[in-house]
JSON list of C-alpha atoms in Angstrom, two decimals:
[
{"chain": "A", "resi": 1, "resn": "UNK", "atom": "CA", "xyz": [-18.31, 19.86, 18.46]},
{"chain": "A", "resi": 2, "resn": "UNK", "atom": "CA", "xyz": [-17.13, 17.33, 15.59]},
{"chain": "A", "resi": 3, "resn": "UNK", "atom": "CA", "xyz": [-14.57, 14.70, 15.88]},
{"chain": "A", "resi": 4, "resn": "UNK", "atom": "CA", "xyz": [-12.18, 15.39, 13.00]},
{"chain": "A", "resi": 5, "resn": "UNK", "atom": "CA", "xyz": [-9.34, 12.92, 12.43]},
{"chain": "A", "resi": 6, "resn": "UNK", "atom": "CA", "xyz": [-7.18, 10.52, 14.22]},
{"chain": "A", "resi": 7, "resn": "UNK", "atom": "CA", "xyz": [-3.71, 11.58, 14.52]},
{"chain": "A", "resi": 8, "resn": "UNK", "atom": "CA", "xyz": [-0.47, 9.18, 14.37]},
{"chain": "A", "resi": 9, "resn": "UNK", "atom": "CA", "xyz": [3.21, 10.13, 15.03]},
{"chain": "A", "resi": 10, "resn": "UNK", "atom": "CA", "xyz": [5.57, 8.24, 12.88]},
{"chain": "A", "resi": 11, "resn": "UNK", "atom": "CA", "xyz": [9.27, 8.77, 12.95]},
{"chain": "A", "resi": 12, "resn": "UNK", "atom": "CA", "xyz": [9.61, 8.41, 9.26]},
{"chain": "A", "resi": 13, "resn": "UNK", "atom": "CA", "xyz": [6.91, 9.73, 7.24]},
{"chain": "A", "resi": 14, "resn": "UNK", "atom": "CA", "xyz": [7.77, 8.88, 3.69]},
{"chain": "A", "resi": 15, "resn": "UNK", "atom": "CA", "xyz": [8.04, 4.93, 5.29]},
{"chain": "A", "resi": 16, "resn": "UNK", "atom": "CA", "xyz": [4.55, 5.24, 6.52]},
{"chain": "A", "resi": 17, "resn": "UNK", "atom": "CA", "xyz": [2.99, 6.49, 3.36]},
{"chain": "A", "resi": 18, "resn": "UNK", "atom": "CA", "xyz": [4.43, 3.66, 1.95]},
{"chain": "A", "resi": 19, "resn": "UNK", "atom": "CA", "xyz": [3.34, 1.38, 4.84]},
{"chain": "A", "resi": 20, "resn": "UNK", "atom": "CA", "xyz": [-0.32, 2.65, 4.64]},
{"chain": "A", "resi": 21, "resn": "UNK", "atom": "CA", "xyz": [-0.62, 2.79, 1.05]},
{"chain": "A", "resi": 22, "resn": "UNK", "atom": "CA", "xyz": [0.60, -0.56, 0.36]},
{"chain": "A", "resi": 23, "resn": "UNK", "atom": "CA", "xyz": [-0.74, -2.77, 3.22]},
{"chain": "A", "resi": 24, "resn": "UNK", "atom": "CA", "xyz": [-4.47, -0.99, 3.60]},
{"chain": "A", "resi": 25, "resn": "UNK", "atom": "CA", "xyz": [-4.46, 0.61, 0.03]},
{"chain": "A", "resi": 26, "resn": "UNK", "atom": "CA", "xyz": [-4.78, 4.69, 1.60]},
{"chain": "A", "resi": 27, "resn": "UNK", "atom": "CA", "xyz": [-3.84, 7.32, -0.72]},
{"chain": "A", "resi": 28, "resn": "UNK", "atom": "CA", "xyz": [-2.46, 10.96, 0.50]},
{"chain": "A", "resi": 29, "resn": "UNK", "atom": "CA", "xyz": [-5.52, 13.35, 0.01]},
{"chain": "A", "resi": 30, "resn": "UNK", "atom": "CA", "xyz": [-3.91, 15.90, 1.50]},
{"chain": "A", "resi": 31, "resn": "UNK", "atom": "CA", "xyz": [0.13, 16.67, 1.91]},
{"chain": "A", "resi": 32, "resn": "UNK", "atom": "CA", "xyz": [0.97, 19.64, 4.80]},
{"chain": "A", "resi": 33, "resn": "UNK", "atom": "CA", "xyz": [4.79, 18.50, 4.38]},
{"chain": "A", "resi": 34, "resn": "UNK", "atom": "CA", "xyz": [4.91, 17.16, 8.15]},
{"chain": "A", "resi": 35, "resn": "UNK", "atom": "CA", "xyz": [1.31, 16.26, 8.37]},
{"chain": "A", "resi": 36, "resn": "UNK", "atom": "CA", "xyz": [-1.05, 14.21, 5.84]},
{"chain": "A", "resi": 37, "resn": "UNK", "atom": "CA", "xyz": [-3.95, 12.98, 6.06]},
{"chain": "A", "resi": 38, "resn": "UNK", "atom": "CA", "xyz": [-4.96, 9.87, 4.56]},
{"chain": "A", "resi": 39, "resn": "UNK", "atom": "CA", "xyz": [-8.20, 8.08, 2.81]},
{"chain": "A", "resi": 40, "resn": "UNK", "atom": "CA", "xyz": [-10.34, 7.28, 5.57]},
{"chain": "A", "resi": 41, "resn": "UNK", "atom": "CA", "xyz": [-9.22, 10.56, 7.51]},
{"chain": "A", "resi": 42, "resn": "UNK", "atom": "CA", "xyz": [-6.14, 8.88, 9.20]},
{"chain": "A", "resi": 43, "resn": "UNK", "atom": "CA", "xyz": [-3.44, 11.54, 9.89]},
{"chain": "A", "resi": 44, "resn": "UNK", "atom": "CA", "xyz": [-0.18, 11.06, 10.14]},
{"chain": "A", "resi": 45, "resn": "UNK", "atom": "CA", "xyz": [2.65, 14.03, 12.04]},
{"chain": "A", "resi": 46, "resn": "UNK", "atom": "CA", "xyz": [6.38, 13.92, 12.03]},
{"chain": "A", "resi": 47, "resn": "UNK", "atom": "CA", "xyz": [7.90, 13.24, 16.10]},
{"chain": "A", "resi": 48, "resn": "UNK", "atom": "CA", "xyz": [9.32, 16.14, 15.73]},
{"chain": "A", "resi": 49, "resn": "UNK", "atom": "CA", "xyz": [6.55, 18.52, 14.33]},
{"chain": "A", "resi": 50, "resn": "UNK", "atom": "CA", "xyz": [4.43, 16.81, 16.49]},
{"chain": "A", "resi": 51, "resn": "UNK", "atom": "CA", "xyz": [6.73, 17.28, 19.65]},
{"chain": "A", "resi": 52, "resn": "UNK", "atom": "CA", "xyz": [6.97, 20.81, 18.37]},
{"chain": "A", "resi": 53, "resn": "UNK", "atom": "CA", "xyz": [3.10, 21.73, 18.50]},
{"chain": "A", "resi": 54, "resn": "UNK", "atom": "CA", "xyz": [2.42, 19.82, 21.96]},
{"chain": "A", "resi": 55, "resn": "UNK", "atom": "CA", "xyz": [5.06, 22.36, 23.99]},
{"chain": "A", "resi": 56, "resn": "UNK", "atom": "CA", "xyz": [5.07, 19.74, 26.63]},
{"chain": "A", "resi": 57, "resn": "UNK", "atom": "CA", "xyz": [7.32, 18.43, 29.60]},
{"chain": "A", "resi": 58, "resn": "UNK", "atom": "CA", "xyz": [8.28, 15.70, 27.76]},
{"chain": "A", "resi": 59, "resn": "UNK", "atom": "CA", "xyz": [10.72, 15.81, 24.97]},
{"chain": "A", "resi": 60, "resn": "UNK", "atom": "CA", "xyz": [10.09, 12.31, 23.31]},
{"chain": "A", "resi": 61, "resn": "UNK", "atom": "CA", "xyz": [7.45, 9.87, 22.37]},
{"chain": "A", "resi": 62, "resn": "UNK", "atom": "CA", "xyz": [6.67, 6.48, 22.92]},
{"chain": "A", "resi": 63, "resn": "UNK", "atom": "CA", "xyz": [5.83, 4.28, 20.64]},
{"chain": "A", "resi": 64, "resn": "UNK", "atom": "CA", "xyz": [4.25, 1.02, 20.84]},
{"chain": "A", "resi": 65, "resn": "UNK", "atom": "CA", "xyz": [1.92, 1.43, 23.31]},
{"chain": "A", "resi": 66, "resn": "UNK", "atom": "CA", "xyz": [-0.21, -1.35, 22.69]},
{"chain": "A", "resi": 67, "resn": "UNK", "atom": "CA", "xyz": [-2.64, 1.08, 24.35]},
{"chain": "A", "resi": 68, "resn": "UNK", "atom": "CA", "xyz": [-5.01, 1.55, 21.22]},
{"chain": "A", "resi": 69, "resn": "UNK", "atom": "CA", "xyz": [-5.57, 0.56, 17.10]},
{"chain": "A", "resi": 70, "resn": "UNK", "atom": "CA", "xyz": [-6.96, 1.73, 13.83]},
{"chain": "A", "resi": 71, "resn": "UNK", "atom": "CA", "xyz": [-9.94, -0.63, 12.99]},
{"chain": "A", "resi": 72, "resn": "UNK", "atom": "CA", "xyz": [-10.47, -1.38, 9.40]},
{"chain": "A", "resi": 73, "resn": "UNK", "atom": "CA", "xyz": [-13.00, -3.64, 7.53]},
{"chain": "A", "resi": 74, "resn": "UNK", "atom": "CA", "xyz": [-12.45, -5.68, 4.57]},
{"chain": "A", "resi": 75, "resn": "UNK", "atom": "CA", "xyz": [-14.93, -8.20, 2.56]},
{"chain": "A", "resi": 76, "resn": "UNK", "atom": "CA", "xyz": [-12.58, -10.24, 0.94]},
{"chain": "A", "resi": 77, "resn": "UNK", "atom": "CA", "xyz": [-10.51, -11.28, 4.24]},
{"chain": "A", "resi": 78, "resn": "UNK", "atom": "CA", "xyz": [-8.73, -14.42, 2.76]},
{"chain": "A", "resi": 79, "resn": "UNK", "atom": "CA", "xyz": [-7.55, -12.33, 0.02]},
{"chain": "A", "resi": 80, "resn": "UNK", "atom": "CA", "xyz": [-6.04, -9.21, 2.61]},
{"chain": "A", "resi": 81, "resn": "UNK", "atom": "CA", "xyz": [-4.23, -12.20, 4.51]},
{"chain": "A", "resi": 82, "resn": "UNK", "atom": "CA", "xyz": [-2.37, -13.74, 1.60]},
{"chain": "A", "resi": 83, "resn": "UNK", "atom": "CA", "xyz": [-1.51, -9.97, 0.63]},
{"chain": "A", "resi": 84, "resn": "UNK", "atom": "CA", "xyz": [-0.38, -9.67, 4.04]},
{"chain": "A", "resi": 85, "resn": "UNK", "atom": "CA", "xyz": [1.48, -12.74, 4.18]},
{"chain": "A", "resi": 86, "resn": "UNK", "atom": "CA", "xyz": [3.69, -11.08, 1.36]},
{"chain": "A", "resi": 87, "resn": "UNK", "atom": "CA", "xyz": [4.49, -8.32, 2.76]},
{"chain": "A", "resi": 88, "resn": "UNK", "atom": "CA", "xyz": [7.63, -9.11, 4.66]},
{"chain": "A", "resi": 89, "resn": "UNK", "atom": "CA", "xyz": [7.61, -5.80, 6.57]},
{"chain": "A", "resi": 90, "resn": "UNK", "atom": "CA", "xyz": [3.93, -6.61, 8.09]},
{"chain": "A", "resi": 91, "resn": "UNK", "atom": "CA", "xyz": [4.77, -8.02, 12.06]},
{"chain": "A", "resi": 92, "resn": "UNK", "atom": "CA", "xyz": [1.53, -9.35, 13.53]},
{"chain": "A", "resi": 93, "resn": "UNK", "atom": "CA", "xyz": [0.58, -8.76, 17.20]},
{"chain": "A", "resi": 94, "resn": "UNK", "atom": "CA", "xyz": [-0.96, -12.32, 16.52]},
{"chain": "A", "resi": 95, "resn": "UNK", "atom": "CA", "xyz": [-2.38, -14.10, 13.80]},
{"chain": "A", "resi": 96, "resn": "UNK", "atom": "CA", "xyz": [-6.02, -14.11, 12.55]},
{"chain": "A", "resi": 97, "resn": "UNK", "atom": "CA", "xyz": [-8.58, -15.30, 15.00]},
{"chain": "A", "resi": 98, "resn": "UNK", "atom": "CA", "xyz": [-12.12, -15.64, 15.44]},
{"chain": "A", "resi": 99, "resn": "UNK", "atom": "CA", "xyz": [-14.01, -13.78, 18.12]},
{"chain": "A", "resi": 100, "resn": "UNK", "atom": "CA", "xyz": [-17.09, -15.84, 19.84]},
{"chain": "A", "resi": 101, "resn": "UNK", "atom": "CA", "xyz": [-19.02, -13.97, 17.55]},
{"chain": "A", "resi": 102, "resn": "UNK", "atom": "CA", "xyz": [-17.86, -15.41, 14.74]},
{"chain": "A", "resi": 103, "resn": "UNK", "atom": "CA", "xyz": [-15.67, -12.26, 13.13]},
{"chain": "A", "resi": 104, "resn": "UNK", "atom": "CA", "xyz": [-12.61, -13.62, 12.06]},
{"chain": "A", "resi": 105, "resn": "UNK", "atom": "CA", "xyz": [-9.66, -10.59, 12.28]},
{"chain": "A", "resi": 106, "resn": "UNK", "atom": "CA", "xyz": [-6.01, -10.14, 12.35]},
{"chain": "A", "resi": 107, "resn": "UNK", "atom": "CA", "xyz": [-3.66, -7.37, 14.33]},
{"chain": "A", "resi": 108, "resn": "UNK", "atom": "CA", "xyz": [-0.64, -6.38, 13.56]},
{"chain": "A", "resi": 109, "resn": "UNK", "atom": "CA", "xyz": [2.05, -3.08, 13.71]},
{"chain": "A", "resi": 110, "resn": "UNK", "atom": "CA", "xyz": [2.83, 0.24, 11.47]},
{"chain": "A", "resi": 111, "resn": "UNK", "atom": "CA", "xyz": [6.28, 1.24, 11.01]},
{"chain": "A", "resi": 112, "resn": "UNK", "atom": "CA", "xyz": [6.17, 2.72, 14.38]},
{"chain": "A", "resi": 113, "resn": "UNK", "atom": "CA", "xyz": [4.64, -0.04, 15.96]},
{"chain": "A", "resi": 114, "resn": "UNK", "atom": "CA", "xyz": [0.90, 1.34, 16.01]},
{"chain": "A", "resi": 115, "resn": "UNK", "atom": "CA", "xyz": [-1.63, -1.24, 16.53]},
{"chain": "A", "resi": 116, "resn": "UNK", "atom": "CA", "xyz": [-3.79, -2.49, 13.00]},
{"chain": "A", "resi": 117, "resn": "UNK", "atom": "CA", "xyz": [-6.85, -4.34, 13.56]},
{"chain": "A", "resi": 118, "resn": "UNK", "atom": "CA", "xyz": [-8.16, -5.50, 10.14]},
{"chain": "A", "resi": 119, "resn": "UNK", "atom": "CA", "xyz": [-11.84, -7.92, 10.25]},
{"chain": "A", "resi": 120, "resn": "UNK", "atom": "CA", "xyz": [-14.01, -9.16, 8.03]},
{"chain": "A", "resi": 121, "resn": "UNK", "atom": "CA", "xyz": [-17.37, -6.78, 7.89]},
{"chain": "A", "resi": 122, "resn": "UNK", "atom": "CA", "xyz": [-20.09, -8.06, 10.25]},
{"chain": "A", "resi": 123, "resn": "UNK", "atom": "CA", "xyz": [-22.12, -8.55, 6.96]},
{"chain": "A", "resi": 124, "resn": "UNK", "atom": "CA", "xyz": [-19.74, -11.00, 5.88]},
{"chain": "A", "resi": 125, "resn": "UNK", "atom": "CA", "xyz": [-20.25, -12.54, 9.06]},
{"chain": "A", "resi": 126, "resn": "UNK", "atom": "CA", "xyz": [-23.64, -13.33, 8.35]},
{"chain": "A", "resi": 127, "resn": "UNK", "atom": "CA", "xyz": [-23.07, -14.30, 4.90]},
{"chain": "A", "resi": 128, "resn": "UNK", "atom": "CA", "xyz": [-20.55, -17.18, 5.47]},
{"chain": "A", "resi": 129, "resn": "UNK", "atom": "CA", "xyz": [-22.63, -18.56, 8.47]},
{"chain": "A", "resi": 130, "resn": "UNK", "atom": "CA", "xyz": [-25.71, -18.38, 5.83]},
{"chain": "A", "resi": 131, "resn": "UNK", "atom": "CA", "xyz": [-23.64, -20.32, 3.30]},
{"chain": "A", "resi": 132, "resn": "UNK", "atom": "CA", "xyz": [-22.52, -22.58, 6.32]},
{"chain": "A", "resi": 133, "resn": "UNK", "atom": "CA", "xyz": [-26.41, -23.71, 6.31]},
{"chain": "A", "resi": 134, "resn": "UNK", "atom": "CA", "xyz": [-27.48, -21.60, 9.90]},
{"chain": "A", "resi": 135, "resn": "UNK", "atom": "CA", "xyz": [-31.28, -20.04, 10.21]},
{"chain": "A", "resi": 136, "resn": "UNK", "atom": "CA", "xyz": [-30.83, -16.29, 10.26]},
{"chain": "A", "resi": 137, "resn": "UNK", "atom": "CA", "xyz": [-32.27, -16.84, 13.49]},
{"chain": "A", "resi": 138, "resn": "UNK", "atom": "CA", "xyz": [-29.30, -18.93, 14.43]},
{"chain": "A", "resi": 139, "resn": "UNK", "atom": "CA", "xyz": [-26.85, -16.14, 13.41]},
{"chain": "A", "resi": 140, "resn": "UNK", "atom": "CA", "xyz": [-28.53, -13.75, 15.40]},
{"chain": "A", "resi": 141, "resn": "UNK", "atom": "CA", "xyz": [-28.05, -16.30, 18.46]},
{"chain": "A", "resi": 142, "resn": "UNK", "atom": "CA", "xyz": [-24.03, -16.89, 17.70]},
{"chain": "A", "resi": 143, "resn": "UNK", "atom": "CA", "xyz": [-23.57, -13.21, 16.58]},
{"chain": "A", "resi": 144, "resn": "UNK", "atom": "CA", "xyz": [-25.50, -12.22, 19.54]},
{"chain": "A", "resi": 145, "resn": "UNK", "atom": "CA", "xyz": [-27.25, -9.42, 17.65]},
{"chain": "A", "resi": 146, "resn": "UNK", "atom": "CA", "xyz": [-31.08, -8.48, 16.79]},
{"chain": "A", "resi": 147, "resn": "UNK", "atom": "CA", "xyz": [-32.44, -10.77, 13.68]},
{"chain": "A", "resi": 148, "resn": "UNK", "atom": "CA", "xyz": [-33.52, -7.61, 12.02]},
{"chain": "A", "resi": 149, "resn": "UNK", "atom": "CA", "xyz": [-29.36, -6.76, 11.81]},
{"chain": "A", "resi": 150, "resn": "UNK", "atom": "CA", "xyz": [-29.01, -10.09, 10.21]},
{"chain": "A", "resi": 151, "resn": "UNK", "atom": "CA", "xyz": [-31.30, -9.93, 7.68]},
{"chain": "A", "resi": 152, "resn": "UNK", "atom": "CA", "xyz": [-30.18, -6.50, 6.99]},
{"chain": "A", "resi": 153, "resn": "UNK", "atom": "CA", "xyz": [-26.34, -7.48, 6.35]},
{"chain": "A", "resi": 154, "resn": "UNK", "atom": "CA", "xyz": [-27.64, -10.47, 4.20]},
{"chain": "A", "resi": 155, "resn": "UNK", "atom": "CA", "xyz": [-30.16, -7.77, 2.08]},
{"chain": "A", "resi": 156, "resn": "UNK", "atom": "CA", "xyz": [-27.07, -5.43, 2.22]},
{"chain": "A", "resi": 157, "resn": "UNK", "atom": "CA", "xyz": [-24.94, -8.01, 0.65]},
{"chain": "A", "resi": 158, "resn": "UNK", "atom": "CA", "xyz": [-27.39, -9.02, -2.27]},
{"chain": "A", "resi": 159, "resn": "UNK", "atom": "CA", "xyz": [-27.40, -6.03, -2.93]},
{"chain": "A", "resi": 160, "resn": "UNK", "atom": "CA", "xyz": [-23.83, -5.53, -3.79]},
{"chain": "A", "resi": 161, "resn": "UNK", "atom": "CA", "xyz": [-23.71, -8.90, -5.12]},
{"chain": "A", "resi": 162, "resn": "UNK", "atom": "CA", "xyz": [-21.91, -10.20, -2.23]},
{"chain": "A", "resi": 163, "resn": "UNK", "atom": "CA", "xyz": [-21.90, -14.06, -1.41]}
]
């Protein structure tokens, strides 16, 4: 067996291309009319093609559920919150925070109030506690994570010209 793709129902799918296109930068790779997937294999399904295929008892669907998220990563996470910050049709579930691990993240809704969880990469992580002055071995403490991951993400980053 071979997980496939997430599926979202959205009320208004023409608002959601917009949504995900804009906000996370996903393109439509491929168009079914009530079903699309996304960059990143994200699907999205009409309500009521999706109400249509599931033949169940219940005849709606409930959104904002707060009862799961799409997780993206992004390098540059200073420069995704000031584009976010623009975007005056972007509600937060809460503002960006940092975990005790030191990943800083923010969460916020869709159009149909699915959950977004946007962080910085966990090799970015390491990176700005580097620049901060910390050991790799004092990463690995904060991050809680093996020193070999460490010096991996900072390799990794080099690599790709990262700071």
């Amino acid at each position: 067996m071979k997980f496939k793709n997430p599926v979202l129902v959205v009320e208004d799918l023409e608002r959601s291309k917009t949504f995900y296109r804009e906000v996370l930068g996903l393109h439509v790779i491929l168009d079914f009319g009530a079903n699309v997937t996304l960059t990143g294999g994200i699907c999205l399904q009409t309500r009521d093609s999706w109400l249509r295929l599931i033949q169940g008892e219940q005849t709606d669907v409930s959104f904002g559920g707060r009862d799961a998220e799409l997780y993206f990563e992004e390098d540059d996470l200073e420069g995704f919150l000031e584009r976010l910050q623009q975007n005056d049709t972007v509600h937060t579930v809460h503002p960006p925070v940092e975990h005790p691990w030191g990943q800083r993240v923010v969460r916020f809704y869709d159009p149909d109030r699915h959950i977004i969880e946007v962080g910085e990469t966990m090799g970015m992580v390491c990176r700005r506690f580097l620049r901060q002055g910390m050991t790799a071995q004092q990463i690995a403490q904060r991050m809680d994570v093996p020193l070999k991951y460490v010096i991996r993400c900072v390799k990794a980053g080099e690599k790709r010209g990262l700071q």
